[in-house]
Tab-separated table of N, CA and C in Angstrom:
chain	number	residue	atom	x	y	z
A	1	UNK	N	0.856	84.384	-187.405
A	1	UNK	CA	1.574	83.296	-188.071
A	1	UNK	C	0.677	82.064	-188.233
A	2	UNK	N	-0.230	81.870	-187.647
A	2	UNK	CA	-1.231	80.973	-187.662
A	2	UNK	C	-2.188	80.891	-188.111
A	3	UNK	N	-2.369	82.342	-188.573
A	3	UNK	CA	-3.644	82.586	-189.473
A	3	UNK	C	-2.933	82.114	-191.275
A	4	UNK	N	-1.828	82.173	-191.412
A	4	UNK	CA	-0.639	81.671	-192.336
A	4	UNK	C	-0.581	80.469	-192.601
A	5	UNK	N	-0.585	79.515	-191.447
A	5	UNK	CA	-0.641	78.189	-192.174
A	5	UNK	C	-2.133	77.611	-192.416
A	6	UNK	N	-2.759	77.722	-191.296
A	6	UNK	CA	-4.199	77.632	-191.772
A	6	UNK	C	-4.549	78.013	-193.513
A	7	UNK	N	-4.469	79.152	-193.647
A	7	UNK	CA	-5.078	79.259	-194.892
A	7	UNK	C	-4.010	78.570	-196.027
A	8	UNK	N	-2.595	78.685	-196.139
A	8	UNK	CA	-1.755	78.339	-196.637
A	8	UNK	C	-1.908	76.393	-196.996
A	9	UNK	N	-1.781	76.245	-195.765
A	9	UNK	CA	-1.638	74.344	-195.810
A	9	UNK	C	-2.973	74.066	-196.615
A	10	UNK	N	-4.192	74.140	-196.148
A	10	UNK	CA	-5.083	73.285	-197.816
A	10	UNK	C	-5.194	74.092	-199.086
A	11	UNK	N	-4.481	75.235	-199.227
A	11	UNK	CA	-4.184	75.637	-200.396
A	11	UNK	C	-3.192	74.927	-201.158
A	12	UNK	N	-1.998	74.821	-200.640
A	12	UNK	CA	-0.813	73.426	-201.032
A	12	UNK	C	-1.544	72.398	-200.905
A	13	UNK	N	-2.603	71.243	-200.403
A	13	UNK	CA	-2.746	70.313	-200.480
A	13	UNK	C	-3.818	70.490	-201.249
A	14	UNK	N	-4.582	71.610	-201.801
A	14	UNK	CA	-5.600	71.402	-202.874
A	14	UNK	C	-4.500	71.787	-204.410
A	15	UNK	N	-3.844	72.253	-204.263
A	15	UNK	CA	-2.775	72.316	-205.580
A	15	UNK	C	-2.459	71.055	-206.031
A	16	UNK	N	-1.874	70.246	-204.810
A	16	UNK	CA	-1.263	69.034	-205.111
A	16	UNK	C	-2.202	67.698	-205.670
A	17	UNK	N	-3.655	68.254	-205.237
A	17	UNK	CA	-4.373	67.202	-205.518
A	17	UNK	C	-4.820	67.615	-207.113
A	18	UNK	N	-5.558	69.227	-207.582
A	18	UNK	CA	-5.202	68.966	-208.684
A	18	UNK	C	-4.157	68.591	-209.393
A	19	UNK	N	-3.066	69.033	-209.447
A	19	UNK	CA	-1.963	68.228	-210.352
A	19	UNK	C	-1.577	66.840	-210.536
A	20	UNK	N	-1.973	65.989	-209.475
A	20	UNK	CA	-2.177	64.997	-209.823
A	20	UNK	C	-3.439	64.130	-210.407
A	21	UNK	N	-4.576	64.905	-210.156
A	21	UNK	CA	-5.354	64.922	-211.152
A	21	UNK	C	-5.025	64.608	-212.989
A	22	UNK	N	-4.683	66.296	-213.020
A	22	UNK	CA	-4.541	66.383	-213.794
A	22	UNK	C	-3.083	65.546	-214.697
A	23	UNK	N	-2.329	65.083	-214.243
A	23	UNK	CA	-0.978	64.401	-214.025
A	23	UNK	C	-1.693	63.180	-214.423
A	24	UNK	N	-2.728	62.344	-213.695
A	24	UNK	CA	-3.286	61.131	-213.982
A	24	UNK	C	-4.234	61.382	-215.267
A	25	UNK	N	-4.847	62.187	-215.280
A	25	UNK	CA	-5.986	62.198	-217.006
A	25	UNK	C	-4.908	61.979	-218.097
A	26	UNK	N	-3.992	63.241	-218.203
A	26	UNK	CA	-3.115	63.564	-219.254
A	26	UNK	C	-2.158	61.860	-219.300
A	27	UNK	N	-2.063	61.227	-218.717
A	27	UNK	CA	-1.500	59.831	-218.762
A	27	UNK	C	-2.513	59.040	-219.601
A	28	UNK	N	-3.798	59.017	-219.086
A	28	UNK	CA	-4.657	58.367	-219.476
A	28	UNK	C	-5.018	58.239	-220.806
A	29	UNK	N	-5.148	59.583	-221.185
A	29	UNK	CA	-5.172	60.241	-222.531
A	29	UNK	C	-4.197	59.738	-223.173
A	30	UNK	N	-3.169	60.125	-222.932
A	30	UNK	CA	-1.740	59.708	-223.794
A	30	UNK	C	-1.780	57.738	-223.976
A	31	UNK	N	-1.950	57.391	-223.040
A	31	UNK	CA	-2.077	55.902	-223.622
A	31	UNK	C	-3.094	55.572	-224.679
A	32	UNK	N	-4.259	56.427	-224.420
A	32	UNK	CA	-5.159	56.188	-225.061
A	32	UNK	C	-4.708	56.301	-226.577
A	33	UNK	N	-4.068	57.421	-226.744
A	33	UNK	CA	-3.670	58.227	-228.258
A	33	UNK	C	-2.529	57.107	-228.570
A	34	UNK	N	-1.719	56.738	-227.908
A	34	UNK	CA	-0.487	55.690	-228.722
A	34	UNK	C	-0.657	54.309	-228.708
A	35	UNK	N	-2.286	54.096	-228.347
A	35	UNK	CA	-2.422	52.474	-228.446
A	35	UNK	C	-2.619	51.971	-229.651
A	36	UNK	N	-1.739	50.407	-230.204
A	36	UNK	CA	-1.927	50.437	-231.676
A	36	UNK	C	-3.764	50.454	-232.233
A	37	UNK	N	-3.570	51.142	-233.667
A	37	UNK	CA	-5.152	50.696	-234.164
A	37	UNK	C	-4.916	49.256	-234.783
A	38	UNK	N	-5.829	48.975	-235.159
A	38	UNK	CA	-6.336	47.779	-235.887
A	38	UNK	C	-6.876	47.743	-237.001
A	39	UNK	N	-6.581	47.667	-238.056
A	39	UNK	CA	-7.852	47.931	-239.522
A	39	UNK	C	-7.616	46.206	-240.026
A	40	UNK	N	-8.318	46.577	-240.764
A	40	UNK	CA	-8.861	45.163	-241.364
A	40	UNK	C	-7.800	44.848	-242.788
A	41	UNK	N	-8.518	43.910	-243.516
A	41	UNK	CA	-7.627	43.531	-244.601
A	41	UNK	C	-7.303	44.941	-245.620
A	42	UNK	N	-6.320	44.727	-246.555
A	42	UNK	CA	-5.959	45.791	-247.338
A	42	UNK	C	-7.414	46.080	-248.092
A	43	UNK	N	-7.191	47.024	-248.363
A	43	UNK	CA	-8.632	46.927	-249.868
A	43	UNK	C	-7.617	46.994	-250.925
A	44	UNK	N	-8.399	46.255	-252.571
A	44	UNK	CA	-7.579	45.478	-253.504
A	44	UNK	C	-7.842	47.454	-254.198
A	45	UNK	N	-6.109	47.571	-254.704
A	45	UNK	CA	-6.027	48.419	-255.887
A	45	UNK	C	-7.252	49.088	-256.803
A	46	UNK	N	-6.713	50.183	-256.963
A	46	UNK	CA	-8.169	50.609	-258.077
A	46	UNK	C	-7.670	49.995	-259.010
A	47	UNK	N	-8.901	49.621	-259.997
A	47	UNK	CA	-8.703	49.553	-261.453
A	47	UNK	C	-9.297	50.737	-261.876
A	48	UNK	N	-8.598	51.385	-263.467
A	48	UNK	CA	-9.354	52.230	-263.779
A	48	UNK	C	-10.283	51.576	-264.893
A	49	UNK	N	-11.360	52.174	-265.351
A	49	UNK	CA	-12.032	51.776	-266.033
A	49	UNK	C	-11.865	52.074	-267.755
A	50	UNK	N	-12.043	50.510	-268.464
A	50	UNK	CA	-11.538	50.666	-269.388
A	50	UNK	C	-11.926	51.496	-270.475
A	51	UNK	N	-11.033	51.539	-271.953
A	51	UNK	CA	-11.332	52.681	-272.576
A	51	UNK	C	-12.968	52.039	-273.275
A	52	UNK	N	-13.204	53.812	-273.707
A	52	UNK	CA	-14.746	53.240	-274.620
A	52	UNK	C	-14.097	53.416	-276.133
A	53	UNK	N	-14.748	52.063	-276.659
A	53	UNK	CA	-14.345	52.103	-278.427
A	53	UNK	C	-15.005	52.719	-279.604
A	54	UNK	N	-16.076	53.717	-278.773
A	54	UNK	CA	-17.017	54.616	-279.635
A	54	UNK	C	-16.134	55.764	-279.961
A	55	UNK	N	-15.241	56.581	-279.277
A	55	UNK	CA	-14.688	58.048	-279.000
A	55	UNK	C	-13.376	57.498	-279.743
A	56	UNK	N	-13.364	58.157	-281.401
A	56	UNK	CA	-11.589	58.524	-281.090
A	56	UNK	C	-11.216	59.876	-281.611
């Protein structure tokens, strides 16, 4: 029974430490992805370019 928790107990406490690992990145990440962006001023409309009076 002792050879049971020995191997057992830092198997549960190495589980628990990845998942919170991983529990803390995947947070990290996620803030990262929903923080607002920032862009700059609009850019002005295309114009298209006007007709040529050689072609009809």
């Amino acid at each position: 029974m002792g050879f049971v928790v020995v191997v057992s107990l830092p198997l549960i406490l190495f589980i628990l430490i990845v998942a919170l690992a991983f529990y803390l990145l995947g947070r990290a990440r996620g803030r990262r992805g929903s923080a607002p962006q920032y862009y700059g001023p609009p850019a002005p409309p295309f114009q298209p370019p006007p007709p040529s009076q050689g072609k009809t």
